[in-house]
XYZ file of C-alpha atoms in Angstrom:
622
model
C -18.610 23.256 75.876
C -20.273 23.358 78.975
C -19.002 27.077 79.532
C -19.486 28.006 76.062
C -23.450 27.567 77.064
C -22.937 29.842 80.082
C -21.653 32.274 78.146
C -24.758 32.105 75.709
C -26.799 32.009 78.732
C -25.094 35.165 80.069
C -25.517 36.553 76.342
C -29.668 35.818 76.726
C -29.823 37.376 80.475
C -27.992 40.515 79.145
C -30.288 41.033 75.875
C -33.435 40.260 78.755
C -32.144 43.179 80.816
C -31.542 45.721 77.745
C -34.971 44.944 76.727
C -36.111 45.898 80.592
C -34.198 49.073 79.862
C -35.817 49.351 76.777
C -39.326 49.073 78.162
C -38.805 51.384 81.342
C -37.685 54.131 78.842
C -41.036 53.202 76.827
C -42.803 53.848 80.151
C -40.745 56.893 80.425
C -42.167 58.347 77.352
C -45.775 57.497 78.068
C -44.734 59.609 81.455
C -43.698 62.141 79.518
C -46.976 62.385 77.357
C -49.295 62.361 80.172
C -47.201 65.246 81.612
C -47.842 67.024 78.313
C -51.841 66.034 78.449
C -52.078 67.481 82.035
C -50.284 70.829 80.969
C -52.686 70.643 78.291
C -55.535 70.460 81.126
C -53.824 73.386 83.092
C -53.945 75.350 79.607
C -57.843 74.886 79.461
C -58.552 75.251 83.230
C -56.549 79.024 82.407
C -58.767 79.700 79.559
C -62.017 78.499 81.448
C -60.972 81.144 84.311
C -60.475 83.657 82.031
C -64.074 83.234 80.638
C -65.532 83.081 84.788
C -63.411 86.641 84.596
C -64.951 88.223 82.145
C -68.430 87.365 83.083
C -67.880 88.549 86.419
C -66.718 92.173 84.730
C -69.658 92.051 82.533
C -72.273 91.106 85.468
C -70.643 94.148 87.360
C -70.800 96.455 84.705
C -74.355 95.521 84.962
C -75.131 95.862 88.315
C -73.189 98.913 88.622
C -75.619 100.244 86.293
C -78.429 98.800 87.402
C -79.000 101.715 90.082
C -78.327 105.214 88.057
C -78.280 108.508 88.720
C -81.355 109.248 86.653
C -83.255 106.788 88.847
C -82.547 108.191 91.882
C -82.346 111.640 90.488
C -86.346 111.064 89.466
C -87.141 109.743 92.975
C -85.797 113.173 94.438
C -88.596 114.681 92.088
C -91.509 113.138 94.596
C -89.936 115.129 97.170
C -91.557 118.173 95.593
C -93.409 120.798 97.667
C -96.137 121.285 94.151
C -96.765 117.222 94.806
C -96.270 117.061 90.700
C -96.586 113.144 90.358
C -93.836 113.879 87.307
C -89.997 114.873 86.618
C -88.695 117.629 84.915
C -88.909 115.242 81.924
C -92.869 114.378 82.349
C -91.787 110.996 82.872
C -94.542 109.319 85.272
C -92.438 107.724 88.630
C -94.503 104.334 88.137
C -92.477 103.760 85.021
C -89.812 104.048 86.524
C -90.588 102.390 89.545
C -91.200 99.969 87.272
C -87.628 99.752 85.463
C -86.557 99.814 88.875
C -88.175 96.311 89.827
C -87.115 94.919 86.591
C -83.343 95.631 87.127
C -83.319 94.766 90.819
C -84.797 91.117 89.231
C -82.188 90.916 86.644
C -79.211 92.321 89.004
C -80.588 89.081 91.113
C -80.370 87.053 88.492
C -76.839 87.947 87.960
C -75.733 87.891 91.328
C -77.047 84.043 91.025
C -75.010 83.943 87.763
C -72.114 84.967 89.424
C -72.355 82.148 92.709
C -72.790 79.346 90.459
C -69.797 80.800 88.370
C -67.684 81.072 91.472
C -68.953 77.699 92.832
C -67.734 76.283 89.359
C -64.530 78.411 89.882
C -63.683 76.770 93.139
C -64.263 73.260 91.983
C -62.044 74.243 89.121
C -59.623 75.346 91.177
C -59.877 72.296 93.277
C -59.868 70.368 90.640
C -56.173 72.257 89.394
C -54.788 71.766 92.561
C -55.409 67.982 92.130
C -53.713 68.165 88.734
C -50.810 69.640 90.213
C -50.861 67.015 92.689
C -50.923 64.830 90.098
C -48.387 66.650 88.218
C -45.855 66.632 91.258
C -46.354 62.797 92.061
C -45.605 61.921 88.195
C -42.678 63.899 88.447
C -41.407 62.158 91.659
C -42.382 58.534 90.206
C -40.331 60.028 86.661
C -36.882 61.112 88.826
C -37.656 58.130 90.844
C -38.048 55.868 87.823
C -34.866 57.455 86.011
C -32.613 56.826 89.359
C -33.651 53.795 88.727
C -32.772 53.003 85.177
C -29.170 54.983 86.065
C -28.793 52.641 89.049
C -29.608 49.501 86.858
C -27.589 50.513 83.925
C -24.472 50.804 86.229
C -25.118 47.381 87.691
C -25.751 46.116 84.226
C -22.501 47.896 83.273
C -20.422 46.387 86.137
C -22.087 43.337 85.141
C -20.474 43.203 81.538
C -17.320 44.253 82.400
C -16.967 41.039 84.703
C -18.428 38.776 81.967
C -15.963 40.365 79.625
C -13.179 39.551 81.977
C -14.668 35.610 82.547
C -14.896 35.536 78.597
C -10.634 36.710 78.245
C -10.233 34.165 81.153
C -11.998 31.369 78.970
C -10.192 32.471 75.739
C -7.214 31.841 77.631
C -7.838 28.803 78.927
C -8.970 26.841 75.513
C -7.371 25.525 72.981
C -6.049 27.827 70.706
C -6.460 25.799 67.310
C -9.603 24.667 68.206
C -11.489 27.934 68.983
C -9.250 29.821 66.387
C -11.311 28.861 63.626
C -14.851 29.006 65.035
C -13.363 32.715 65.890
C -12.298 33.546 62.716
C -15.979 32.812 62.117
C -17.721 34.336 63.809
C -15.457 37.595 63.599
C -16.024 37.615 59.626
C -20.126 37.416 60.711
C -19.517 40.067 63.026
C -17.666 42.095 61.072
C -20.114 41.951 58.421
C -22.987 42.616 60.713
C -21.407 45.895 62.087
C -19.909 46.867 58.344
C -23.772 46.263 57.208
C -25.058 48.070 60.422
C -21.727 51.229 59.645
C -23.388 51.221 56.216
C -26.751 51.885 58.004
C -25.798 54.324 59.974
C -24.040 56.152 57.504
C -26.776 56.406 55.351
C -28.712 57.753 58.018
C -26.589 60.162 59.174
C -25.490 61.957 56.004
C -27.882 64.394 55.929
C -26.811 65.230 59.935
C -23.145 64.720 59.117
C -22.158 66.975 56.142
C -19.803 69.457 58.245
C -18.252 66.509 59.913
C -17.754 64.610 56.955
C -14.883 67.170 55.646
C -13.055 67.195 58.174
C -13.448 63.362 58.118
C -11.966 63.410 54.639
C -8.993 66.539 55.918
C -8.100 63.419 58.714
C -8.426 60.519 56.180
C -6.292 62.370 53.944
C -3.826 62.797 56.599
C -4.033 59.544 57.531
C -3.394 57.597 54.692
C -0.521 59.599 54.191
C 1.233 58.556 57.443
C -0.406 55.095 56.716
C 1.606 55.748 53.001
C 4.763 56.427 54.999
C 4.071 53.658 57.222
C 4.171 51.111 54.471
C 7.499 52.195 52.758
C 8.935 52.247 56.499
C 8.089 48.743 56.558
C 8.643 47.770 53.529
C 12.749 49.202 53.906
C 12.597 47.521 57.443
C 11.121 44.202 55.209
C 13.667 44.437 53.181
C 16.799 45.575 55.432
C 15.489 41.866 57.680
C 15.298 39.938 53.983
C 18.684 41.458 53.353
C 20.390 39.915 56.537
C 18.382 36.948 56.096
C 19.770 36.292 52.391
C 23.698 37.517 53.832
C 23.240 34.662 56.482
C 21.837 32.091 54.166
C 24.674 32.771 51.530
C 27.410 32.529 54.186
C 25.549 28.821 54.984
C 25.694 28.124 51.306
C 29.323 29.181 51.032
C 30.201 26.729 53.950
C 28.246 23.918 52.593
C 30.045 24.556 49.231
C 33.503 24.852 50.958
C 32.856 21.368 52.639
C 31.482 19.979 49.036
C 34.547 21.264 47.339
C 36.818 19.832 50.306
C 35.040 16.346 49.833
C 35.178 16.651 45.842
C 39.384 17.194 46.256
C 39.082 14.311 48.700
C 37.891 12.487 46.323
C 39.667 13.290 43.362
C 42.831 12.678 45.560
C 41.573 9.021 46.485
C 41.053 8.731 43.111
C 44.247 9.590 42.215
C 45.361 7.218 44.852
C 43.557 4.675 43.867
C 45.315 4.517 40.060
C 48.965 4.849 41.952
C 47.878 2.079 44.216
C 46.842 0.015 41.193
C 49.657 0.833 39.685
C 52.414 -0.008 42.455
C 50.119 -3.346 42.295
C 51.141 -3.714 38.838
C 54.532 -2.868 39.681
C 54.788 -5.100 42.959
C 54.116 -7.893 40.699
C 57.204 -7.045 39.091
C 59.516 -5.876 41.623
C 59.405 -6.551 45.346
C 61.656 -2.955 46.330
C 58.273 -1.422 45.856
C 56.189 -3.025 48.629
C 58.766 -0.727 50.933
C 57.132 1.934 49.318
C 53.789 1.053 48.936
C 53.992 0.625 52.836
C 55.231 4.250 53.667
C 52.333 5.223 51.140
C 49.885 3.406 53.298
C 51.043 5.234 56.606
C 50.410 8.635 54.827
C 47.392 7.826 53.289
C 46.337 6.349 57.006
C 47.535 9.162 58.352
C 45.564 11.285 55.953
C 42.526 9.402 56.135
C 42.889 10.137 60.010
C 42.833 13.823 59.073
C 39.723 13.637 57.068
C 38.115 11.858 59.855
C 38.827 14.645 62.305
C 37.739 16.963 59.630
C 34.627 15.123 59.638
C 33.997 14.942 62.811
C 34.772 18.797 63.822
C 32.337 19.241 60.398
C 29.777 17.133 61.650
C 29.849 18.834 65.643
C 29.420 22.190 63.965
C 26.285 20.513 61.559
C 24.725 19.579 64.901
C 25.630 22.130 66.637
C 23.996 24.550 63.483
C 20.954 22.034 63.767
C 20.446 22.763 67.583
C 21.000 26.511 67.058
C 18.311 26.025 63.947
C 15.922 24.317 66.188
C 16.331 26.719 69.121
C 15.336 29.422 66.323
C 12.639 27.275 65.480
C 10.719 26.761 68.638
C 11.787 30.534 69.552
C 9.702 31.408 66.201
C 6.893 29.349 66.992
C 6.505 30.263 70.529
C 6.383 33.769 69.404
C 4.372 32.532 66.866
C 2.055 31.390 69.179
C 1.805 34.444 71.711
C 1.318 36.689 68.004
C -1.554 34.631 66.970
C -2.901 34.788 70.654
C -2.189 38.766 70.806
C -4.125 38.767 67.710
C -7.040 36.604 69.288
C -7.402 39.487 71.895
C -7.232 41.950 69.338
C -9.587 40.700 67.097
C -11.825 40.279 70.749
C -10.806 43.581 71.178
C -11.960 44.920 67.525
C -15.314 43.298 68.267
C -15.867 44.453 71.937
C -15.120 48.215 70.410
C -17.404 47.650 66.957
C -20.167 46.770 69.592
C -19.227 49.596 71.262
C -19.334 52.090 68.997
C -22.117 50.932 67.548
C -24.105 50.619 70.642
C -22.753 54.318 71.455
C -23.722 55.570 67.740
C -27.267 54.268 68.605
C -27.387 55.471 72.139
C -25.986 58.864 69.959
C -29.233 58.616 67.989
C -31.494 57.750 70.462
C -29.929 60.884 72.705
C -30.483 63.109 69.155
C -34.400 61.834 68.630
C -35.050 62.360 72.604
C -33.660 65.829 72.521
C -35.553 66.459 69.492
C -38.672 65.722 71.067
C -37.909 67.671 73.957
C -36.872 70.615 72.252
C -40.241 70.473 69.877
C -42.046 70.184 73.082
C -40.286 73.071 74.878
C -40.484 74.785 72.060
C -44.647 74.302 71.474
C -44.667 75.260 75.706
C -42.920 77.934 74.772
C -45.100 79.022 71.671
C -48.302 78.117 74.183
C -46.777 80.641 77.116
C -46.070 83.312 74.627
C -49.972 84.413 73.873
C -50.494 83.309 77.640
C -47.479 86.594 77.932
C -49.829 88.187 75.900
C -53.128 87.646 77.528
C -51.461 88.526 80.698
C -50.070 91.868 79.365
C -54.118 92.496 78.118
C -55.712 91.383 81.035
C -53.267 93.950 83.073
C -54.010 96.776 80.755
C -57.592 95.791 81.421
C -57.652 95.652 85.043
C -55.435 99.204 84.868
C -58.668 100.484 82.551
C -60.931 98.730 84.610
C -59.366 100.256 88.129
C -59.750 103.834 86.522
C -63.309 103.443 85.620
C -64.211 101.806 88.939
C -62.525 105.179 90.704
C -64.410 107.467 88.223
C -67.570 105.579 88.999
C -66.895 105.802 92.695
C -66.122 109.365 92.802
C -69.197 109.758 90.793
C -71.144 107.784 93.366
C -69.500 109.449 96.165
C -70.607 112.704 94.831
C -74.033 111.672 94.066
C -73.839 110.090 98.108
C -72.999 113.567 99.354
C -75.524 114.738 97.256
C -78.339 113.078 98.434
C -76.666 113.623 101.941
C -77.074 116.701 101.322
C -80.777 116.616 100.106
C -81.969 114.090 103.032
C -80.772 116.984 105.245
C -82.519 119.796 103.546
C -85.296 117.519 103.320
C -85.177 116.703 107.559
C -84.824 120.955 108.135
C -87.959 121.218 105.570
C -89.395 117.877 107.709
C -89.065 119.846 111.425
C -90.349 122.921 109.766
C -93.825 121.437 108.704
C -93.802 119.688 112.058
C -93.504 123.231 113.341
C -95.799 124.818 111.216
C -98.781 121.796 111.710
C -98.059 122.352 115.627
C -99.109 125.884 115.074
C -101.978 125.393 112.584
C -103.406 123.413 115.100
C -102.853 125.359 117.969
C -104.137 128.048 115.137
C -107.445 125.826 114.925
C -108.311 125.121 118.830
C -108.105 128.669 119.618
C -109.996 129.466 116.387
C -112.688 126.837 117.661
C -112.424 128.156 120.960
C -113.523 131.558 119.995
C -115.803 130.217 117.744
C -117.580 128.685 120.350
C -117.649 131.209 122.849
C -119.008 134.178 119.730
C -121.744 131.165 119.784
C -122.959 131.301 123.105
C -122.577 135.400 123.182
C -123.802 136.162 119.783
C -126.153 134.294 118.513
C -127.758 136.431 115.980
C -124.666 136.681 113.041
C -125.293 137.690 109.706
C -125.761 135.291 106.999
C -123.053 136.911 104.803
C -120.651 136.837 107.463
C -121.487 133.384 108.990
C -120.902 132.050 105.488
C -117.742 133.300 104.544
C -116.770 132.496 108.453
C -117.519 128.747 107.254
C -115.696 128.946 104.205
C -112.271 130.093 105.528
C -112.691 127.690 108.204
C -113.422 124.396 105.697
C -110.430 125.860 103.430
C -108.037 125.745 106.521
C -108.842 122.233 107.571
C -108.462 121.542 103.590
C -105.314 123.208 104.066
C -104.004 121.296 107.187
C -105.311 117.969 105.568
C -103.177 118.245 102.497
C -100.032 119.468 104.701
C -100.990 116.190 106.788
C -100.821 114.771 103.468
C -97.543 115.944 102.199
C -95.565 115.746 105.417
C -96.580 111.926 105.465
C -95.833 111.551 101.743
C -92.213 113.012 102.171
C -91.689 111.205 105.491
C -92.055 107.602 103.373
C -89.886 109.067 100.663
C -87.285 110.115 102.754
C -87.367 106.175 104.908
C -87.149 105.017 101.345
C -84.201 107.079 100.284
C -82.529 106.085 103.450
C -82.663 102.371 102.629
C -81.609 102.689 99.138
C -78.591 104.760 100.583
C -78.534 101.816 103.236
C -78.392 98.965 99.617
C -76.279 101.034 97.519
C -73.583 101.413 100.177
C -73.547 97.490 100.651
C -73.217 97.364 96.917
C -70.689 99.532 97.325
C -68.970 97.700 99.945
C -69.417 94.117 98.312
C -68.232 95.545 94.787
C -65.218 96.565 96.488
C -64.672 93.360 98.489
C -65.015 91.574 94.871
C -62.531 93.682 93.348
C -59.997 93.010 95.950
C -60.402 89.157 95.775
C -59.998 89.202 91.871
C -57.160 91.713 91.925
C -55.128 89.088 94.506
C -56.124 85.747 92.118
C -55.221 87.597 89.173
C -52.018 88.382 91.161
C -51.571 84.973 92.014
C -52.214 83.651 88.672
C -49.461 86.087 87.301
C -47.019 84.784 90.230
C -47.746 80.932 89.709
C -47.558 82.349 85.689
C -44.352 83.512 86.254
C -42.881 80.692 88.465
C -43.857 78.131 85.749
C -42.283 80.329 83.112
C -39.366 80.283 84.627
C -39.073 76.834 86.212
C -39.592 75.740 82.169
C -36.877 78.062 81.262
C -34.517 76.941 83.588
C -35.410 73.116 82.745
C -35.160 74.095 79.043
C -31.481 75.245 79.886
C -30.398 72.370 82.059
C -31.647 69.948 79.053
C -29.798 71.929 76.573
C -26.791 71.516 78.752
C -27.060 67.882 79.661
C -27.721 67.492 75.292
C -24.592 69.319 74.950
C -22.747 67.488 77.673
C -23.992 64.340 76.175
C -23.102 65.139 72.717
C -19.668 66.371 73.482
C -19.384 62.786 75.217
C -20.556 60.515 72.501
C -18.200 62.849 69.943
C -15.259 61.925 72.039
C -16.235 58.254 72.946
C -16.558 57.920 68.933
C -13.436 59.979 68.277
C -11.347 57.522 70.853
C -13.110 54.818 69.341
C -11.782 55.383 66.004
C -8.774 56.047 67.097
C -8.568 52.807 68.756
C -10.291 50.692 66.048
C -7.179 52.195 62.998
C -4.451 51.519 66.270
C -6.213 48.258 66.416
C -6.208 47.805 62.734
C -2.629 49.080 62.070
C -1.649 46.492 64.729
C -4.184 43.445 63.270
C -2.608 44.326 59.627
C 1.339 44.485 61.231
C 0.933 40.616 63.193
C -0.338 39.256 60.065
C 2.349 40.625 58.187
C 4.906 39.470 60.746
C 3.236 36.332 61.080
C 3.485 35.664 57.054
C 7.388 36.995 57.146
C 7.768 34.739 60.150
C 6.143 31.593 58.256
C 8.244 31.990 55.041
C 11.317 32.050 57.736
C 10.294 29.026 59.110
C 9.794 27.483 56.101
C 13.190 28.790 54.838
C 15.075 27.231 57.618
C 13.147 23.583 57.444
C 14.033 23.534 53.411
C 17.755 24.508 54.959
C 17.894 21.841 57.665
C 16.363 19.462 54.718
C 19.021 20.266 52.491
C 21.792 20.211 55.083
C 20.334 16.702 56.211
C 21.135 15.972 52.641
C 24.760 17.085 52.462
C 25.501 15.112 55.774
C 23.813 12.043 54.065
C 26.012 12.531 51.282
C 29.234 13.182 52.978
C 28.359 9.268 55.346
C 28.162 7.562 52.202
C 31.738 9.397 50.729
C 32.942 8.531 54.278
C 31.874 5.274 54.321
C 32.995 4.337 50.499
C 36.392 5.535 51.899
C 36.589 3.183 54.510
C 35.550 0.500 52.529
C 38.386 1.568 49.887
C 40.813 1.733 52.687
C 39.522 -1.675 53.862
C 40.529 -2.583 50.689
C 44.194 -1.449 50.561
C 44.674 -3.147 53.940
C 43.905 -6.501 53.071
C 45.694 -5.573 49.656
């Protein structure tokens, strides 16, 4: 008993270690759904990105525009030899001016905009990297974790073969009788546990099983009809064996009733001798010439007698020699009795071990089918996910194609309006040098004209009125003359500084815009390679899942297929000991109701034997 309890402690440790397996693969799954919660993140950090994008296009659409052609168009207008403070238009240049200000202020504000987007950019790219980070070390700790399990279910495997072989050893070694019952036991509870779990599982598989099922049938069908032809092979091999058997115990009956009629003519013949002897008796009385006789009678019938005696006794060696031969057969039959019932022990072990098995693999089967299922709904929802993320890339491409052509138009058109103003900042320096010129003269013009005016003074000083004032006149209009061309030379001197910064601003614009654009084409281009890669890293794990499934399924298909197999072998071979057992019983019984009867005859024959010698006894004393 005491290994009986290591055995059930064995039993406990093993259901302990396949609920450790049952918990890490519980763990596994929680892996698995934080893996789909942090693609879930990645999903939303994509989207938030794509939102940063498309503020940055609309806050350069608006800077872009901020500085037009107009604007600058109506601040070539002050460069205007009438000194009109208006355009073409009659627009007043303060306005604009004005507008000017206003969208410098809000291109500010959106240059702001677009920092504290970026900043949030990088700390959202910082914070993806981390989630990959993340990503990777769950993925190591899941491979890690399912080497592991792999590892410990060998072990665990190893482990249960050894206890199997400890638990044959055991079987051997106890007493058959004893643990044949408690067997028989617990093999009827454990075959109605796994018929009650078959039923289960058949009901729960019908609905997965309906192309299967027949074929099932096409095999069944099949067979039962070698199982048919099986049966009426036995049952002519039954009766061929019951045939010999009944020839055998007919030619014992025919010997026992040869001996019986032998002893009944033995009998008849003492009788007979008996009445002569009573006779000659009779007759002695009467005449003496008979006791001559009589004697010689006595000789034979001693004689005789000594005849049946060896007939007895060569009768009685071959009864014990039969009885020897009968026992022989006997223990023969029971040892093979014995090794049958114990071949049927390890069967019925057997049957068990491979109901466990199957139904442990028909579980595992299911298990396999639900984990695949999730996996390919999952795949399947990445999959549905990635394909408007295809899409979105695809847009944003034509986008940035659309978005490349109008920058280029808008450059060339800024380009052209640079070369314009080039263009005009030169005419304006030629128009600049001439004025210098001209004021150089006008005042060389206006020290000689005071020169002379000073020396007609001192020669002349009796002028006419008439011609002193219109002397005065021209002279105030020229100095009004040089003082507005002082004026207008400084006015278009300022203009033209100012034009030169803007040029000076708009080309950094130009430059940064550019700058910009290159740094979003090359993340955009990294997005659509790190796109890509996980596209096709999830394709290529999609495919090596469907292929493990498949490799799996095709496994558990055969394991069940061999399995069956084995469990109607088993049964065939269960069903044929009992039925050889039974045959083998009613044998033995047969040949103890033979030895009984024969013990019988022999019984019968002593006491003939021994009335004889008591008759013959008799006759001698007579």
């Amino acid at each position: 008993m005491s290994e009986v309890e290591k055995l059930v402690k064995e039993h406990e440790l093993l259901d302990s270690k396949q609920q450790g397996l049952e918990k890490m693969l519980s763990k596994r799954y929680s892996l698995s759904s934080d893996y789909n919660t942090c693609l879930d993140e990645m999903s939303f950090l994509m989207r938030v990105q794509d939102q940063v994008s498309d503020i940055e296009q609309d806050s350069q659409s608006t800077s872009i525009g901020a500085v037009t052609y107009e604007s600058l168009q109506t601040e070539l207008f002050q460069v205007d030899p009438q000194f009109d403070h208006r355009d073409k238009n009659g627009k007043d240049f303060e306005y604009f001016e004005e507008q000017i200000y206003f969208l410098k202020a809000e291109n500010e504000a959106l240059q702001k905009s677009l920092e504290r987007l970026e900043e949030e950019k990088k700390v959202n790219d910082y914070q993806k990297l981390k989630s990959d980070r993340a990503l990777t070390d769950k993925i190591k700790h899941l491979e890690d974790n399912l080497q592991e399990v792999n590892k410990n279910y060998s072990k665990l495997k190893l482990e249960c073969d050894e206890k199997e072989k400890q638990l044959s050893e055991l079987r051997n070694k106890f007493d058959f009788e004893l643990v044949y019952k408690k067997l028989e036991i617990e093999y009827s509870k454990k075959v109605e546990e796994v018929d009650k779990l078959q039923e289960a599982l058949e009901n729960a598989q019908t609905n997965l099983k309906n192309a299967r099922n027949s074929k099932l049938e096409e095999l069944e069908k099949t067979v039962a009809k070698y199982k048919i032809e099986l049966l009426h092979a036995k049952d002519k091999l039954k009766q061929s064996e019951l045939a010999k058997e009944q020839a055998y115990d007919d030619s014992i009956k025919l010997k026992l009733q040869e001996s019986r009629n032998t002893i009944d003519a033995l009998k008849l013949d003492l009788d007979h001798k008996i009445k002569q002897i009573n006779q000659l008796k009779d007759v002695i009385k009467s005449e003496e010439e008979t006791k001559n006789k009589l004697l010689q009678d006595n000789t034979e019938l001693g004689n005789s007698l000594e005849l049946v005696r060896q007939d007895y006794k060569s009768l009685f060696l071959e009864m014990s020699n039969k009885e020897k031969e009968l026992h022989a057969e006997c223990g023969k039959m029971l040892r093979k009795y014995t090794e049958e019932m114990s071949k049927n022990t390890e069967l019925s072990s057997q049957l068990a071990i491979q109901k466990e098995e199957s139904s442990n693999l028909r579980i595992l089967n299911n298990k396999i089918n639900s984990k695949y299922e999730t996996v390919f709904n999952k795949n399947l929802k990445i999959i549905n996910q990635l394909s408007p993320l295809k899409d979105k890339i695809g847009r944003i491409q034509k986008i940035q194609t659309s978005y490349k052509s109008d920058i280029k138009m808008q450059l060339d058109e800024y380009e052209k309006s640079l070369q314009f103003l080039r263009s005009k900042v030169k005419d304006l320096e030629c128009e600049n040098i001439m004025l210098k010129e001209l004021h150089s003269k006008l005042s060389q013009v206006v020290e000689y004209k005071d020169s002379t005016e000073s020396d007609q003074e001192k020669g002349k000083q009796l002028f006419d009125v008439d011609t002193s004032s219109e002397s005065s006149v021209s002279l105030n209009n020229d100095k009004t003359y040089s003082s507005l061309k002082h004026r207008s030379f400084e006015k278009q001197k300022l203009t033209i500084e100012r034009l030169r910064e803007e040029l000076h601003i708009e080309k950094a614009k130009h430059d940064m815009l550019k700058e910009r654009m290159h740094i979003q084409v090359e993340a955009l281009e990294k997005e659509k390679h790190t796109l890509q890669t996980v596209i096709n890293d999830l394709k290529v794990k999609l495919q090596d899942q469907g292929e493990h499934y498949k490799h799996l399924c095709d496994a558990s298909n055969r394991k069940i297929k061999d399995l069956s197999v084995n469990l109607s072998r088993l049964e065939e071979q269960y069903k044929n000991a009992v039925s050889n057992l039974t045959e083998k019983e009613s044998l033995i019984k047969r040949h103890f109701e033979a030895q009984e009867n024969n013990k019988a005859v022999i019984q019968k024959l002593e006491h003939d034997f021994k009335n004889c010698q008591n008759i013959q006894n008799s006759l001698s004393q007579i």
